[in-house]
Structure formats: C-alpha cells, structure tokens
Coordinates of C-alpha atoms in Angstrom, one line a residue:
M1 CA 62.8 66.2 3.7
K2 CA 59.0 66.8 3.4
R3 CA 58.5 63.8 1.0
Q4 CA 59.9 61.3 3.6
P5 CA 56.3 61.0 5.4
I6 CA 54.7 60.3 2.1
I7 CA 57.1 57.6 1.1
C8 CA 56.8 56.1 4.5
I9 CA 53.0 55.9 4.2
I10 CA 53.1 54.3 0.6
L11 CA 55.7 51.7 1.9
L12 CA 53.3 51.0 4.8
I13 CA 50.4 50.5 2.5
L14 CA 52.4 48.1 0.3
L15 CA 53.5 46.3 3.2
L16 CA 50.0 45.7 4.6
S17 CA 48.6 44.8 1.1
S18 CA 51.0 42.0 1.0
L19 CA 49.5 40.5 4.2
M20 CA 45.9 40.8 2.9
P21 CA 44.1 37.6 2.2
V22 CA 43.3 36.5 -1.6
I23 CA 39.6 35.8 -1.5
S24 CA 38.3 33.4 -4.2
S25 CA 34.9 32.0 -3.9
N26 CA 34.7 30.5 -0.2
I27 CA 38.5 29.7 -0.1
I28 CA 40.7 32.2 2.0
I29 CA 44.5 31.9 1.5
F30 CA 47.0 33.7 3.7
E31 CA 50.2 34.0 1.8
D32 CA 52.5 34.7 4.5
T33 CA 51.7 31.4 6.4
S34 CA 50.6 29.2 3.5
Q35 CA 47.6 28.2 5.5
I36 CA 44.3 27.6 3.7
Y37 CA 41.1 28.4 5.6
Y38 CA 37.7 27.3 4.0
E39 CA 34.5 29.1 4.4
S40 CA 31.3 27.3 5.2
P41 CA 29.2 25.9 2.4
I42 CA 26.7 28.2 0.7
V43 CA 23.1 26.9 1.3
S44 CA 20.0 28.5 0.0
I45 CA 16.2 27.7 0.2
E46 CA 14.6 28.9 -2.9
Y47 CA 11.1 27.5 -2.4
P48 CA 9.0 28.0 -0.3
E49 CA 9.5 31.4 0.9
D50 CA 9.9 32.0 4.6
N51 CA 6.7 32.3 6.7
T52 CA 4.5 30.7 3.7
T53 CA 1.2 29.0 4.8
F54 CA 0.1 25.8 3.1
Y55 CA -3.1 23.4 3.6
I56 CA -2.1 20.0 5.3
S57 CA -3.2 18.0 2.3
Q58 CA -0.9 19.7 -0.2
N59 CA 2.4 17.9 -1.2
I60 CA 5.3 20.2 -0.5
S61 CA 8.5 20.0 -2.2
I62 CA 11.6 21.9 -0.9
N63 CA 14.2 23.1 -3.3
G64 CA 17.3 25.2 -3.4
Y65 CA 21.0 25.3 -3.8
A66 CA 24.0 23.9 -1.7
F67 CA 27.5 24.7 -3.1
D68 CA 31.1 24.3 -1.9
D69 CA 34.4 24.8 -3.8
I70 CA 36.1 21.6 -2.0
G71 CA 32.9 19.3 -2.2
I72 CA 30.0 18.5 0.0
V73 CA 30.0 15.3 2.0
E74 CA 26.8 15.4 3.8
F75 CA 23.5 17.0 2.8
G76 CA 20.4 16.8 4.9
Y77 CA 17.4 18.6 6.6
T78 CA 15.8 18.8 9.8
I79 CA 12.0 19.5 10.4
I80 CA 10.5 20.6 13.7
W81 CA 6.9 20.9 14.2
N82 CA 4.3 20.8 17.0
T83 CA 4.1 17.2 16.9
G84 CA 7.7 15.9 17.1
Y85 CA 10.9 16.1 15.4
F86 CA 12.1 14.6 12.1
T87 CA 15.4 14.6 10.3
E88 CA 17.1 13.0 7.3
I89 CA 20.6 12.8 6.3
N90 CA 21.8 12.0 2.6
P91 CA 25.4 11.4 2.4
I92 CA 26.8 12.7 -1.1
N93 CA 30.0 13.9 -2.8
S94 CA 28.7 17.2 -3.9
T95 CA 25.8 18.9 -5.0
T96 CA 24.5 22.0 -6.5
Y97 CA 20.7 21.9 -7.0
Y98 CA 18.6 19.8 -4.5
E99 CA 14.9 19.0 -4.1
F100 CA 13.1 16.7 -1.7
D101 CA 9.4 16.3 -0.5
L102 CA 8.1 17.0 2.9
P103 CA 6.8 14.0 4.8
V104 CA 3.0 14.1 5.3
M105 CA 1.9 16.7 7.7
I106 CA -0.8 15.8 10.2
Y107 CA -1.5 18.8 12.4
K108 CA -1.7 22.4 11.7
G109 CA 0.8 24.8 13.2
Q110 CA 4.2 26.1 12.6
N111 CA 7.0 24.2 11.2
E112 CA 10.8 25.1 11.0
I113 CA 12.6 23.5 8.3
T114 CA 16.6 23.6 8.3
V115 CA 18.8 22.6 5.2
H116 CA 22.2 22.0 6.0
A117 CA 25.5 20.9 4.3
I118 CA 28.8 19.9 5.6
D119 CA 32.3 20.0 3.4
N120 CA 35.2 18.0 3.5
E121 CA 36.8 20.1 6.4
G122 CA 33.6 19.7 8.5
N123 CA 32.5 23.3 8.1
W124 CA 28.7 23.5 8.3
G125 CA 26.5 25.7 6.3
N126 CA 22.7 25.9 6.8
M127 CA 19.5 27.9 6.3
T128 CA 16.2 27.9 8.1
I129 CA 12.8 29.0 7.2
T130 CA 9.3 28.8 9.1
I131 CA 6.0 27.6 7.2
Y132 CA 2.7 27.0 8.5
F133 CA 0.1 24.6 7.9
Q134 CA -3.6 25.0 8.2
N135 CA -6.6 22.7 8.0
D136 CA -8.3 22.4 4.7
N137 CA -10.3 19.2 5.6
R138 CA -12.2 18.6 8.7
I139 CA -12.3 15.7 11.3
L140 CA -15.9 14.8 12.2
Y141 CA -16.2 12.7 15.6
V142 CA -18.6 10.1 16.3
D143 CA -19.4 8.5 19.8
D144 CA -22.2 6.3 20.6
D145 CA -22.1 7.8 24.0
G146 CA -23.1 11.2 22.9
D147 CA -19.7 13.0 23.7
A148 CA -18.9 14.0 20.1
D149 CA -20.4 15.6 17.0
F150 CA -22.4 12.7 16.1
T151 CA -23.7 9.5 17.6
R152 CA -24.3 7.5 14.4
I153 CA -21.6 7.1 12.0
Q154 CA -24.0 7.6 8.8
D155 CA -24.9 11.0 10.2
A156 CA -21.2 12.0 10.2
V157 CA -20.6 10.8 6.8
N158 CA -23.7 12.5 5.5
N159 CA -22.3 15.8 6.8
A160 CA -18.6 15.1 5.4
R161 CA -17.2 16.6 2.5
D162 CA -14.7 15.1 -0.1
G163 CA -11.2 15.1 2.0
D164 CA -12.9 15.0 5.4
T165 CA -12.2 12.3 8.1
V166 CA -14.9 10.6 10.1
F167 CA -13.3 9.5 13.3
V168 CA -15.4 6.8 15.4
Y169 CA -14.5 6.4 19.1
N170 CA -14.8 2.8 20.8
G171 CA -18.4 1.5 20.9
T172 CA -20.7 -0.8 19.0
Y173 CA -22.8 0.8 16.4
N174 CA -26.0 -1.2 15.4
D175 CA -27.7 1.6 13.2
Y176 CA -29.0 0.2 9.8
F177 CA -30.5 2.5 7.0
S178 CA -33.0 0.7 4.7
E179 CA -32.7 3.5 2.3
N180 CA -29.0 2.6 1.8
N181 CA -29.4 -1.2 2.4
A182 CA -26.4 -0.8 4.7
C183 CA -25.3 0.3 8.2
V184 CA -23.0 2.7 6.5
R185 CA -22.9 4.0 3.0
I186 CA -19.9 6.1 1.9
D187 CA -20.4 8.0 -1.4
K188 CA -17.7 10.7 -0.8
N189 CA -13.9 10.7 -0.9
I190 CA -13.1 10.3 2.9
R191 CA -11.4 8.3 5.4
L192 CA -13.5 6.3 8.0
I193 CA -11.2 5.6 10.9
G194 CA -12.1 3.7 14.2
E195 CA -10.3 4.3 17.5
N196 CA -9.5 0.7 18.0
K197 CA -10.2 -2.2 15.9
Y198 CA -11.0 -4.4 18.7
N199 CA -13.3 -2.1 20.4
T200 CA -14.9 0.0 17.6
I201 CA -17.5 -2.4 16.3
I202 CA -20.0 -2.0 13.4
N203 CA -22.6 -4.8 13.8
G204 CA -24.8 -5.5 10.9
N205 CA -27.1 -7.8 12.8
G206 CA -27.6 -10.1 9.6
V207 CA -28.5 -7.1 7.3
H208 CA -27.9 -6.7 3.8
R209 CA -24.6 -4.9 4.1
V210 CA -22.5 -3.5 6.9
I211 CA -20.6 -0.9 4.7
I212 CA -21.1 -0.1 1.1
I213 CA -18.5 2.2 -1.0
W214 CA -19.7 4.5 -3.9
S215 CA -16.7 6.5 -4.0
E216 CA -13.5 7.0 -6.0
V217 CA -11.0 7.4 -2.9
T218 CA -11.8 6.0 0.4
S219 CA -10.0 4.3 3.3
I220 CA -11.5 2.3 6.1
S221 CA -9.4 1.3 9.2
G222 CA -9.8 0.6 12.8
F223 CA -13.1 -1.5 12.9
T224 CA -14.5 -4.8 13.7
I225 CA -17.0 -5.2 10.9
Q226 CA -19.3 -8.0 11.5
H227 CA -23.2 -9.2 11.1
G228 CA -23.2 -11.8 13.5
K229 CA -24.4 -14.8 11.2
D230 CA -22.8 -18.2 10.9
K231 CA -20.0 -18.4 8.6
K232 CA -21.9 -21.1 6.6
D233 CA -24.8 -18.7 6.0
R234 CA -24.2 -17.7 2.3
D235 CA -27.3 -15.2 2.3
W236 CA -26.2 -11.9 0.6
I237 CA -24.8 -10.6 3.7
L238 CA -21.5 -8.3 2.8
G239 CA -19.1 -7.0 5.4
I240 CA -17.5 -4.3 2.9
D241 CA -19.2 -4.0 -0.4
I242 CA -17.0 -2.2 -3.0
Q243 CA -19.5 -1.3 -5.5
Y244 CA -18.2 2.1 -7.5
H245 CA -17.2 1.4 -11.0
E246 CA -14.9 4.2 -11.2
S247 CA -13.0 3.8 -7.8
D248 CA -9.3 4.7 -8.2
D249 CA -7.9 4.4 -4.7
I250 CA -9.7 2.2 -2.1
K251 CA -7.7 1.1 0.9
I252 CA -9.1 -1.4 3.5
F253 CA -6.5 -2.1 6.3
D254 CA -6.3 -2.6 9.9
N255 CA -9.8 -4.1 10.6
I256 CA -11.3 -7.4 11.9
I257 CA -13.8 -8.7 9.2
T258 CA -15.8 -11.5 10.8
N259 CA -18.9 -13.5 10.6
N260 CA -20.2 -12.3 7.2
S261 CA -21.3 -14.3 4.2
Y262 CA -18.7 -12.2 2.0
G263 CA -16.2 -10.3 4.1
I264 CA -15.1 -8.3 1.5
F265 CA -16.8 -8.2 -2.0
T266 CA -15.7 -6.3 -4.9
H267 CA -17.8 -6.1 -8.2
Q268 CA -16.6 -4.5 -11.2
S269 CA -14.5 -1.9 -9.5
S270 CA -12.0 0.1 -11.5
S271 CA -8.5 -0.1 -10.0
N272 CA -6.1 0.2 -7.4
I273 CA -7.9 -1.5 -4.5
H274 CA -5.4 -2.4 -1.5
I275 CA -6.6 -4.8 1.3
Y276 CA -4.0 -5.1 3.9
N277 CA -3.1 -5.9 7.5
N278 CA -6.6 -7.0 8.2
I279 CA -7.9 -10.2 10.2
I280 CA -10.4 -11.8 7.9
I281 CA -11.9 -14.6 10.0
R282 CA -15.0 -16.9 10.0
N283 CA -16.6 -15.7 6.9
C284 CA -18.1 -17.9 4.3
Y285 CA -16.0 -16.1 1.6
G286 CA -13.0 -14.0 3.2
I287 CA -12.4 -11.9 0.1
F288 CA -14.7 -12.3 -2.8
C289 CA -14.0 -10.6 -6.1
E290 CA -16.9 -10.8 -9.0
F291 CA -16.0 -10.0 -12.4
D292 CA -13.6 -7.4 -11.1
Y293 CA -11.5 -6.1 -13.8
S294 CA -9.3 -3.8 -11.6
Q295 CA -5.9 -4.4 -10.1
L296 CA -6.5 -5.8 -6.7
N297 CA -3.8 -5.9 -4.1
I298 CA -4.1 -8.1 -1.1
Y299 CA -1.2 -8.4 1.2
N300 CA -0.1 -8.8 5.0
N301 CA -3.6 -10.1 6.0
T302 CA -4.4 -13.0 8.3
I303 CA -7.1 -15.0 6.6
K304 CA -8.5 -18.0 8.4
D305 CA -11.2 -20.0 9.2
N306 CA -13.2 -19.2 6.3
E307 CA -15.0 -21.4 3.7
Y308 CA -13.1 -19.7 1.0
G309 CA -10.2 -17.5 1.9
I310 CA -9.9 -15.8 -1.2
F311 CA -12.2 -16.3 -4.2
S312 CA -11.7 -14.2 -7.4
H313 CA -12.8 -13.8 -11.0
N314 CA -10.1 -10.8 -11.2
S315 CA -8.1 -10.4 -14.1
K316 CA -5.1 -8.7 -12.2
I317 CA -4.8 -10.0 -8.6
Y318 CA -1.7 -9.9 -6.5
I319 CA -1.6 -11.9 -3.2
T320 CA 1.4 -11.5 -1.3
N321 CA 2.7 -12.0 2.2
N322 CA -0.7 -13.4 3.7
L323 CA -1.2 -16.1 6.4
I324 CA -3.8 -18.1 4.7
S325 CA -4.8 -21.1 7.1
N326 CA -7.6 -23.3 8.3
N327 CA -10.0 -22.6 5.6
T328 CA -11.8 -25.1 3.4
I329 CA -10.1 -23.6 0.2
G330 CA -7.5 -21.2 0.8
I331 CA -7.3 -19.5 -2.7
S332 CA -9.5 -20.2 -5.7
D333 CA -9.3 -18.4 -8.8
G334 CA -12.8 -18.7 -9.9
G335 CA -11.9 -20.3 -13.0
S336 CA -11.4 -17.2 -15.3
S337 CA -8.3 -15.2 -14.0
S338 CA -5.2 -14.3 -15.6
N339 CA -2.1 -12.0 -14.5
Y340 CA -2.8 -13.6 -11.3
S341 CA 0.0 -13.6 -8.9
I342 CA 0.6 -15.6 -5.5
F343 CA 3.7 -14.6 -3.9
Q344 CA 5.4 -15.4 -0.6
N345 CA 2.4 -16.4 1.4
E346 CA 2.1 -19.0 4.1
I347 CA -0.7 -21.5 3.1
S348 CA -1.1 -24.0 5.5
N349 CA -3.8 -26.3 7.2
N350 CA -6.4 -25.8 4.8
K351 CA -8.3 -28.7 3.1
I352 CA -7.2 -27.4 -0.2
G353 CA -4.4 -25.0 -0.2
I354 CA -4.8 -23.6 -3.8
R355 CA -7.5 -24.5 -6.3
L356 CA -6.7 -23.2 -10.0
D357 CA -9.4 -23.7 -12.8
T358 CA -8.4 -22.7 -16.2
S359 CA -6.3 -19.6 -15.4
I360 CA -2.8 -18.3 -15.9
T361 CA -1.2 -18.0 -12.7
T362 CA 2.4 -17.3 -11.1
I363 CA 2.9 -19.1 -7.9
K364 CA 6.4 -18.2 -6.4
H365 CA 8.2 -18.6 -3.1
N366 CA 5.1 -19.7 -0.9
N367 CA 5.1 -22.1 1.8
L368 CA 2.7 -24.8 1.4
I369 CA 2.4 -26.7 4.6
N370 CA -0.1 -29.3 6.3
N371 CA -2.7 -28.9 3.8
D372 CA -5.0 -32.0 3.1
K373 CA -4.6 -31.5 -0.6
Q374 CA -1.8 -28.8 -1.3
V375 CA -3.0 -27.8 -4.9
E376 CA -6.0 -28.8 -7.1
V377 CA -5.7 -27.9 -10.8
T378 CA -8.4 -28.2 -13.5
M379 CA -8.0 -27.1 -17.1
D380 CA -10.7 -26.9 -19.6
F381 CA -9.9 -27.4 -23.4
L382 CA -11.8 -27.2 -26.7
M383 CA -11.0 -30.1 -29.0
I384 CA -9.8 -27.6 -31.7
A385 CA -7.5 -26.0 -29.3
F386 CA -6.0 -29.0 -27.8
S387 CA -2.6 -28.0 -29.0
T388 CA -2.6 -25.7 -26.2
Y389 CA -2.6 -28.6 -23.7
L390 CA 1.0 -28.7 -23.4
I391 CA 1.7 -24.9 -23.1
Y392 CA -1.4 -23.4 -21.2
R393 CA 0.2 -23.9 -17.7
Q394 CA 0.9 -22.1 -14.4
D395 CA 4.1 -20.9 -13.6
W396 CA 5.5 -22.6 -10.4
I397 CA 8.7 -21.0 -8.9
S398 CA 10.7 -22.3 -6.0
N399 CA 7.7 -22.9 -3.6
Y400 CA 8.3 -24.9 -0.3
W401 CA 6.3 -28.1 -0.1
D402 CA 6.3 -29.8 3.2
D403 CA 5.4 -33.2 1.5
W404 CA 8.5 -33.0 -1.0
T405 CA 12.0 -33.4 0.4
T406 CA 14.1 -33.7 -2.6
E407 CA 15.6 -31.3 -5.1
N408 CA 13.8 -32.9 -8.1
P409 CA 10.8 -31.0 -9.7
R410 CA 7.8 -31.4 -7.6
P411 CA 4.8 -32.7 -9.7
I412 CA 1.5 -31.2 -9.5
K413 CA -1.2 -33.4 -10.7
G414 CA -4.4 -32.2 -12.1
R415 CA -6.9 -33.0 -14.7
A416 CA -7.8 -31.7 -18.1
N417 CA -11.5 -31.6 -19.2
I418 CA -11.8 -31.9 -23.2
Y419 CA -14.8 -30.4 -24.9
I420 CA -16.1 -30.3 -28.4
L421 CA -18.8 -27.7 -29.7
I422 CA -22.2 -29.1 -30.8
L423 CA -24.2 -27.0 -33.0
R424 CA -27.7 -26.2 -32.0
I425 CA -30.4 -23.9 -32.9
H426 CA -31.9 -22.9 -29.7
P427 CA -31.1 -21.6 -27.2
K428 CA -27.6 -21.2 -28.2
L429 CA -25.7 -21.7 -31.6
T430 CA -23.2 -24.0 -29.9
T431 CA -23.0 -26.0 -26.7
P432 CA -19.9 -27.5 -25.3
I433 CA -19.9 -31.2 -24.4
K434 CA -17.4 -33.0 -22.4
I435 CA -15.8 -35.9 -24.2
A436 CA -12.9 -36.8 -22.1
I437 CA -11.0 -36.2 -19.0
L438 CA -7.2 -36.6 -19.2
P439 CA -4.4 -36.5 -16.6
Y440 CA -2.6 -33.1 -16.3
F441 CA 0.7 -32.6 -14.8
E442 CA 2.5 -29.3 -14.0
Y443 CA 5.8 -28.9 -12.2
D444 CA 7.6 -26.8 -9.8
E445 CA 11.0 -27.3 -11.2
N446 CA 13.2 -26.0 -8.4
P447 CA 11.1 -26.6 -5.2
A448 CA 12.5 -24.9 -1.9
Q449 CA 14.1 -27.1 0.5
D450 CA 13.6 -25.1 3.5
P451 CA 10.4 -23.0 4.4
Y452 CA 10.5 -19.2 3.7
D453 CA 10.6 -16.8 6.5
I454 CA 7.0 -15.0 5.8

C-alpha cells in the first residue's frame, strides 16, 4: 500500500511530460492541440558594438545575422539621430548574413540603430545599439560683417586643414591677394560652401583669377563667382581656375558663374572633375578645357548667353542633361577631342548648336531646336590617310531636330579639308598644305520624331 503514492507521482509526471512542448529552433509545437507557434526571428548586430564612437568622416558598415526557420519576408533598419529620422525597408525572401552602409552623418551626437526582421507569420525580431559620432574635421566660418571666425575667405582657407569646411555667410567679398594672383587660392582638400548662391558673392573686380584650385579633393558650392567685366572681354580673367595636375575629385556645383572671360577653366587636371547644377551665364567661355586629359563630367547645368558655352580639347568629356542656349556656339570640341559624349541635352537658340572639328564624338538623344545652324562639322585629312574619309565619323544616335520632320536619316553636311605634307628643312621637317576642300556628310540614321523631356 505504501507504493501507491510513488506510482501516482510517476504517472502524474508522465502525464505532464506528454503535454510539454517540443522545442526545435524557434518553432514550438503543442502536440495535444496540433497548433504551431513561431518564435520571433533572431536578429543580431555583430558590428559595430554597442556604445562605439566614430568620427563623422568615417564610412560605417553595419553587419550581422537575421535568421528564421520559416523565412524572413522583410528586413530593414531605422536610424534615429539628433538631426532627424531615417528608415529603409528591404523586402526579401530570407537572409542569414546582412551588411549595409550607414548614410553620411552630418552632426555629432548620439545615434540609435535598430535592425529588424519580420517572418511569414508577422513575428517581429529586432536589435538596437547606440553609437556616437564626433567631429574630426572643423567648420570655419566667414562673415564680412565681422560676426564669425574670419572676415576674409582666404584667411579661413589659410587656417583650414585637410578635411575642413569653410562656410561663408551672405555678403560681397572683394579681397584680392596679389601673391596668389587670385581672390581665393585653395591648396588644401577642403569644402568651400556659400550660404546662398544668390547672395554670397565673390567679386573679382577684373583681377586675374577669382578662385584658383591647387588641391586633389575640393568642392565649391553656393556662390556667385564674378569679376564684373563684359563677356566679350577675352583678357585672362578666370572665374574658377582648376590648375593642380594631380586633382582626383573636384566638384563645382550649385553656383552662379557670370561675367568672366573664362567661367570655369581646367588645365591638365588629372581626373574626376564634376561640374553640375550651376548657372553659367554671360561669360566669353562658359567652360574652357585646355589640353585637359582628365575625365570631365558636365551635367545638369544651365549654360546660356556666353560666346562659347563649352569649349574643350578634353580627351574624355561627358556632357549630359544641360540646358545650352543663346550662346554664339553651344558646344565646340576644340578640334582635338576623342571619347567625347554629348547625351540628352537641350541645345537651343544658339547661332551654332554644336561645332565639331576632327574629333570622334557620340551625340545621342539631344534636342536641337531653333539654332541658326544646328551643327557644323569640319574634318582634316592627310592625303596618305584619305582612306579614313569614309570611316572617321561621329556617331549620331536618335537626336531630335526641329528642322527635320520625317523618319528618314537626317543628313549632316560638313566639309573635309585634304592636306599633303611638304618636306622642309627649317623650321619644321614637314608642313601640311591644304590641297582640297570636299563636301562631307554624316547622318543621324533614326532621328527622334518628338523632343525629349529634358
């Protein structure tokens, strides 16, 4: 009789154990009801660790793991910092390892990062960490009214270090430094930012240069850059002069560049120059590239009322999405360009829309509207190389011509100058002599029937 309690206890344990859930990963099965319950996805942030401090200029990559047995249908992250709120959602079928880069941080302070995942049943898993950003670069302020660190832009540039920002408040800045041959000489990797391009004015007053760049990485934005001379004056007056031969990342954007002999001048710069979102108006040359063997990118600018909108000897130049209008000549290749791309521009109301001289150029998806002369093409050939006459041509691809209303190929008439070489003793061994001028034709084989939305 004393064994009955023991037997009852054993039976009770067996009964209870039959009701206990069977646990496998994050799936819970209750056998008595046949119901399945799913745990939340497992989310981890492996890097960075919680409460890590970074510099603002660092590029931060977040990585970790998100896992769920039944598949993750949504993965994303949310960032809350002291300047606002940012979130990004990435629908996916499933994931294990993830990695993404943080957006660029602007201000120092505390930032919370939450990574989340949602499974097929709507269960939500997440992990949150806190990281901090501190300034490693400085902002130097300039105000001609005297309410900032400096009253002259050059003084701020002189005191800047690589990576710093010089911020200039609204005002007119007329200072010229003869030792620099410029109002502002930039020889450090800095950002020069104006408060407002309409009201932050660097006025050269007809001096040699307004701004000269002798640095590898520089950006200039938010200014009116002018010298005050008539646009037809071809004195050596430069709005922005990019001189450094090892420049690697130069950005000129969101400026008004006006009343200069040369609005933007580049000379043998190295690579990766971006000129965009500017208003370039009433200069002799809007953009002038002299024997510049870099890659030059010109896009989203308004270039108007210049003698030459763009003039370039550049070997790699990309002209895209610009409004080029009311110039004497909209685009001129300078007679020595190759790898020249003119894509999706509005070229209108110029005396000559595009002038090409002995170059290899791709002209694609542009609007050529109401130019006195849409295109002028001149090619030079040596007699010994005359066989190239039929193959040395531009590539015209589906441009819109307002003076051509059929689907037939649009002819582009030019001229071919034929030369022979004459042997001479002095001063040169050979001299080219023009012996003939022949008609020259190229064709846009499939001209667009309607203007592009540019």
